[in-house]
């Protein structure tokens, strides 16, 4: 797994918010969530984030294949993962990179892409169409901040997230609430309707919260009965919040 500084350089991220993010704690745990338990889940904040002030929120990472028993062995919300290659699932060199937020974006930005990276490329395509980017479709994801809502990976490649452990929907809500307080975005845009429905909007009463269909699904381009589609919804939101963060 790459060192944090190297990852930030490769994915055009900033560590300007990391000190605060690493102090974030769950109400059920004294150890900081990102600072001690799961630094691999630290949100990505792009160098040009303040040009849009948009926090994008996906659903979750995933591992290649794991069982519920293996997940329970991790004591996910109360204990850090053991050294790479020795934790209960996705064992092997580089396995943890599957659910390392910044590493995933490194892979997208360095052109080591798969279908799953459409969640990054399609928002950037909209940014470019509006003339808000630089023309570099890989690197211009640095105009956004990004995190997943659910704070542990789903148990199978490409699988939707299913809550299994006690309190993990609460944990997801608490983490996002505190990330929003730290990043102070102009708006939060969920790229997952499932995650959007699980978030308690009252936690962020001063922040506009929106949702569009996942960029990898057919509804990104397929028109609904009202004639619009998720891509156009996202475009309208970018136009609405295209001013820089103050």
Short mmCIF file of C-alpha atoms in Angstrom, two decimals:
data_model
loop_
_atom_site.label_atom_id
_atom_site.label_comp_id
_atom_site.label_asym_id
_atom_site.label_seq_id
_atom_site.Cartn_x
_atom_site.Cartn_y
_atom_site.Cartn_z
CA UNK A 1 0.00 0.00 0.00
CA UNK A 2 1.37 3.41 -0.96
CA UNK A 3 2.32 5.97 1.66
CA UNK A 4 -0.30 8.66 2.20
CA UNK A 5 1.82 11.50 0.80
CA UNK A 6 2.59 9.59 -2.40
CA UNK A 7 -1.07 8.76 -2.90
CA UNK A 8 -2.12 12.37 -2.45
CA UNK A 9 0.44 13.49 -5.02
CA UNK A 10 -0.69 10.91 -7.57
CA UNK A 11 -4.40 11.61 -7.15
CA UNK A 12 -3.98 15.39 -6.95
CA UNK A 13 -5.40 15.45 -3.45
CA UNK A 14 -4.82 17.82 -0.57
CA UNK A 15 -4.16 17.01 3.07
CA UNK A 16 -5.48 20.40 4.21
CA UNK A 17 -8.39 18.76 6.04
CA UNK A 18 -6.66 15.60 7.20
CA UNK A 19 -5.82 16.76 10.71
CA UNK A 20 -9.52 17.35 11.44
CA UNK A 21 -10.70 14.27 9.58
CA UNK A 22 -8.29 12.06 11.52
CA UNK A 23 -9.81 13.27 14.81
CA UNK A 24 -13.34 12.21 13.85
CA UNK A 25 -14.82 9.67 16.29
CA UNK A 26 -17.94 7.54 16.36
CA UNK A 27 -20.24 7.93 19.37
CA UNK A 28 -19.58 4.26 20.23
CA UNK A 29 -15.78 4.38 19.99
CA UNK A 30 -13.01 6.43 21.62
CA UNK A 31 -10.42 5.77 18.93
CA UNK A 32 -10.59 8.19 15.98
CA UNK A 33 -12.23 6.46 13.03
CA UNK A 34 -9.99 7.69 10.20
CA UNK A 35 -7.02 8.53 12.41
CA UNK A 36 -6.64 5.11 14.05
CA UNK A 37 -9.18 2.53 12.94
CA UNK A 38 -9.50 2.99 9.18
CA UNK A 39 -7.12 5.52 7.60
CA UNK A 40 -7.66 3.69 4.29
CA UNK A 41 -11.18 5.15 4.22
CA UNK A 42 -10.08 8.77 4.54
CA UNK A 43 -12.16 10.90 2.16
CA UNK A 44 -10.45 12.23 -0.93
CA UNK A 45 -10.34 16.02 -1.23
CA UNK A 46 -9.04 17.34 -4.54
CA UNK A 47 -6.58 20.19 -4.91
CA UNK A 48 -9.26 22.16 -6.77
CA UNK A 49 -12.14 21.17 -4.50
CA UNK A 50 -12.90 24.77 -3.59
CA UNK A 51 -13.65 25.57 -7.23
CA UNK A 52 -16.87 23.54 -6.93
CA UNK A 53 -17.33 22.83 -3.23
CA UNK A 54 -19.04 19.59 -4.19
CA UNK A 55 -18.75 16.49 -2.00
CA UNK A 56 -19.65 13.37 -3.98
CA UNK A 57 -20.84 10.38 -1.95
CA UNK A 58 -20.83 6.83 -3.27
CA UNK A 59 -22.29 3.72 -1.65
CA UNK A 60 -19.34 1.60 -0.48
CA UNK A 61 -16.14 -0.10 -1.47
CA UNK A 62 -16.08 -3.89 -1.82
CA UNK A 63 -13.73 -6.82 -1.39
CA UNK A 64 -13.35 -9.59 -3.93
CA UNK A 65 -15.13 -12.17 -1.77
CA UNK A 66 -15.68 -12.56 1.95
CA UNK A 67 -18.04 -14.26 4.37
CA UNK A 68 -20.01 -12.69 7.19
CA UNK A 69 -17.90 -14.72 9.63
CA UNK A 70 -14.70 -13.24 8.18
CA UNK A 71 -16.16 -9.77 8.47
CA UNK A 72 -17.09 -10.31 12.12
CA UNK A 73 -13.51 -11.38 12.84
CA UNK A 74 -12.32 -7.89 11.93
CA UNK A 75 -14.41 -6.17 14.66
CA UNK A 76 -14.56 -3.48 11.99
CA UNK A 77 -15.82 -0.46 13.94
CA UNK A 78 -13.66 -1.00 17.02
CA UNK A 79 -10.32 -2.33 15.81
CA UNK A 80 -7.80 -1.41 13.14
CA UNK A 81 -6.99 -3.95 10.45
CA UNK A 82 -3.91 -6.12 11.06
CA UNK A 83 -0.90 -5.77 8.73
CA UNK A 84 -1.57 -6.15 5.02
CA UNK A 85 -1.83 -9.74 3.90
CA UNK A 86 -2.91 -11.06 7.31
CA UNK A 87 -6.44 -9.72 7.67
CA UNK A 88 -9.31 -12.20 7.24
CA UNK A 89 -10.45 -11.32 3.71
CA UNK A 90 -8.98 -10.24 0.39
CA UNK A 91 -5.59 -11.50 1.50
CA UNK A 92 -2.55 -10.96 -0.68
CA UNK A 93 -0.32 -8.10 -1.76
CA UNK A 94 -2.28 -4.97 -2.64
CA UNK A 95 -5.58 -6.44 -1.49
CA UNK A 96 -6.39 -3.58 0.86
CA UNK A 97 -6.14 -1.18 -2.08
CA UNK A 98 -9.58 -2.42 -3.13
CA UNK A 99 -11.11 -0.45 -0.27
CA UNK A 100 -8.59 2.36 0.07
CA UNK A 101 -10.45 5.45 -1.13
CA UNK A 102 -7.44 7.45 -2.24
CA UNK A 103 -5.72 4.46 -3.81
CA UNK A 104 -8.82 3.75 -5.89
CA UNK A 105 -8.72 7.33 -7.18
CA UNK A 106 -4.98 7.01 -7.86
CA UNK A 107 -5.77 4.08 -10.12
CA UNK A 108 -8.39 6.10 -11.96
CA UNK A 109 -6.14 9.13 -12.38
CA UNK A 110 -3.16 7.07 -13.55
CA UNK A 111 -5.27 5.40 -16.23
CA UNK A 112 -5.34 2.01 -14.49
CA UNK A 113 -9.09 1.91 -14.84
CA UNK A 114 -11.88 -0.60 -14.78
CA UNK A 115 -15.64 -0.38 -15.20
CA UNK A 116 -16.04 0.62 -11.56
CA UNK A 117 -14.14 3.85 -12.21
CA UNK A 118 -17.09 5.15 -14.23
CA UNK A 119 -18.25 6.66 -10.94
CA UNK A 120 -15.33 9.09 -11.35
CA UNK A 121 -15.15 9.51 -15.13
CA UNK A 122 -18.78 10.39 -15.82
CA UNK A 123 -19.00 13.27 -13.32
CA UNK A 124 -15.77 14.63 -14.82
CA UNK A 125 -17.25 14.37 -18.33
CA UNK A 126 -20.12 16.59 -17.19
CA UNK A 127 -17.64 19.02 -15.60
CA UNK A 128 -15.78 19.22 -18.93
CA UNK A 129 -18.97 19.76 -20.95
CA UNK A 130 -19.75 22.77 -18.77
CA UNK A 131 -16.27 24.18 -19.33
CA UNK A 132 -15.43 23.99 -15.64
CA UNK A 133 -12.42 21.71 -15.98
CA UNK A 134 -9.04 21.92 -17.69
CA UNK A 135 -9.59 19.34 -20.40
CA UNK A 136 -7.72 16.61 -18.55
CA UNK A 137 -10.44 14.06 -17.90
CA UNK A 138 -8.36 11.99 -15.50
CA UNK A 139 -6.92 14.72 -13.31
CA UNK A 140 -9.99 16.95 -13.19
CA UNK A 141 -11.63 14.77 -10.58
CA UNK A 142 -9.58 16.96 -8.25
CA UNK A 143 -12.42 19.50 -8.53
CA UNK A 144 -14.43 17.31 -6.15
CA UNK A 145 -14.23 15.71 -2.74
CA UNK A 146 -15.29 12.06 -2.57
CA UNK A 147 -16.15 9.45 0.03
CA UNK A 148 -18.37 6.43 0.36
CA UNK A 149 -21.34 6.57 2.72
CA UNK A 150 -21.07 3.09 4.24
CA UNK A 151 -17.82 2.83 6.14
CA UNK A 152 -16.80 -0.72 5.36
CA UNK A 153 -16.63 -2.68 2.09
CA UNK A 154 -19.40 -4.85 0.71
CA UNK A 155 -18.55 -8.56 0.86
CA UNK A 156 -18.38 -9.34 -2.84
CA UNK A 157 -17.05 -7.62 -5.95
CA UNK A 158 -19.68 -5.33 -7.43
CA UNK A 159 -22.22 -6.25 -4.76
CA UNK A 160 -24.53 -3.67 -3.23
CA UNK A 161 -23.93 -2.94 0.43
CA UNK A 162 -26.03 -4.82 3.00
CA UNK A 163 -25.88 -3.71 6.66
CA UNK A 164 -24.74 -6.67 8.77
CA UNK A 165 -22.97 -5.38 11.85
CA UNK A 166 -24.71 -3.65 14.70
CA UNK A 167 -24.76 0.12 14.41
CA UNK A 168 -23.16 0.45 11.00
CA UNK A 169 -25.91 2.61 9.48
CA UNK A 170 -25.54 4.89 12.51
CA UNK A 171 -21.77 4.89 11.99
CA UNK A 172 -22.20 5.88 8.34
CA UNK A 173 -24.48 8.75 9.33
CA UNK A 174 -22.14 10.00 12.03
CA UNK A 175 -19.11 9.89 9.75
CA UNK A 176 -20.78 11.80 6.92
CA UNK A 177 -22.21 14.38 9.30
CA UNK A 178 -18.73 15.10 10.67
CA UNK A 179 -17.07 15.09 7.24
CA UNK A 180 -19.60 17.68 6.04
CA UNK A 181 -18.88 19.81 9.11
CA UNK A 182 -15.16 19.60 8.29
CA UNK A 183 -15.25 20.19 4.53
CA UNK A 184 -18.14 22.68 4.58
CA UNK A 185 -19.26 21.81 1.02
CA UNK A 186 -21.65 23.95 -0.99
CA UNK A 187 -23.63 20.78 -1.62
CA UNK A 188 -23.50 17.02 -1.16
CA UNK A 189 -24.43 14.90 -4.17
CA UNK A 190 -25.08 11.22 -3.53
CA UNK A 191 -24.19 8.96 -6.45
CA UNK A 192 -26.21 6.16 -4.86
CA UNK A 193 -29.93 6.29 -4.16
CA UNK A 194 -29.52 3.49 -1.59
CA UNK A 195 -27.00 5.50 0.40
CA UNK A 196 -29.11 8.65 0.04
CA UNK A 197 -32.14 6.91 1.52
CA UNK A 198 -30.06 5.70 4.48
CA UNK A 199 -28.71 9.15 5.34
CA UNK A 200 -30.58 11.17 7.96
CA UNK A 201 -30.77 14.54 6.21
CA UNK A 202 -31.58 16.40 9.43
CA UNK A 203 -27.94 15.87 10.45
CA UNK A 204 -26.87 18.51 7.91
CA UNK A 205 -29.71 21.06 7.97
CA UNK A 206 -27.62 23.88 6.45
CA UNK A 207 -26.18 21.85 3.57
CA UNK A 208 -28.10 21.10 0.35
CA UNK A 209 -28.30 17.31 -0.08
CA UNK A 210 -29.05 15.83 -3.52
CA UNK A 211 -29.00 12.42 -5.16
CA UNK A 212 -28.66 11.12 -8.71
CA UNK A 213 -28.55 7.59 -10.05
CA UNK A 214 -25.20 5.81 -9.92
CA UNK A 215 -23.01 6.76 -12.92
CA UNK A 216 -22.52 3.09 -13.83
CA UNK A 217 -26.23 2.29 -14.09
CA UNK A 218 -28.44 2.56 -17.16
CA UNK A 219 -30.39 5.47 -15.69
CA UNK A 220 -27.38 7.76 -15.99
CA UNK A 221 -28.28 8.23 -19.67
CA UNK A 222 -31.73 6.65 -19.92
CA UNK A 223 -34.50 9.20 -19.93
CA UNK A 224 -37.28 9.04 -17.40
CA UNK A 225 -40.92 9.87 -18.13
CA UNK A 226 -40.21 13.53 -17.41
CA UNK A 227 -37.64 13.54 -20.23
CA UNK A 228 -34.57 13.98 -18.02
CA UNK A 229 -31.82 11.56 -16.96
CA UNK A 230 -29.26 11.36 -14.16
CA UNK A 231 -26.51 12.92 -16.26
CA UNK A 232 -28.69 15.98 -16.90
CA UNK A 233 -29.66 16.12 -13.23
CA UNK A 234 -25.98 16.14 -12.30
CA UNK A 235 -25.24 18.80 -14.91
CA UNK A 236 -27.97 21.03 -13.48
CA UNK A 237 -26.52 20.65 -9.99
CA UNK A 238 -23.00 21.54 -11.15
CA UNK A 239 -24.37 24.64 -12.87
CA UNK A 240 -26.23 25.60 -9.70
CA UNK A 241 -23.19 25.24 -7.45
CA UNK A 242 -20.40 26.19 -9.85
CA UNK A 243 -19.27 29.18 -7.81
CA UNK A 244 -16.16 28.74 -5.62
CA UNK A 245 -16.38 27.94 -1.93
CA UNK A 246 -15.91 31.04 0.21
#
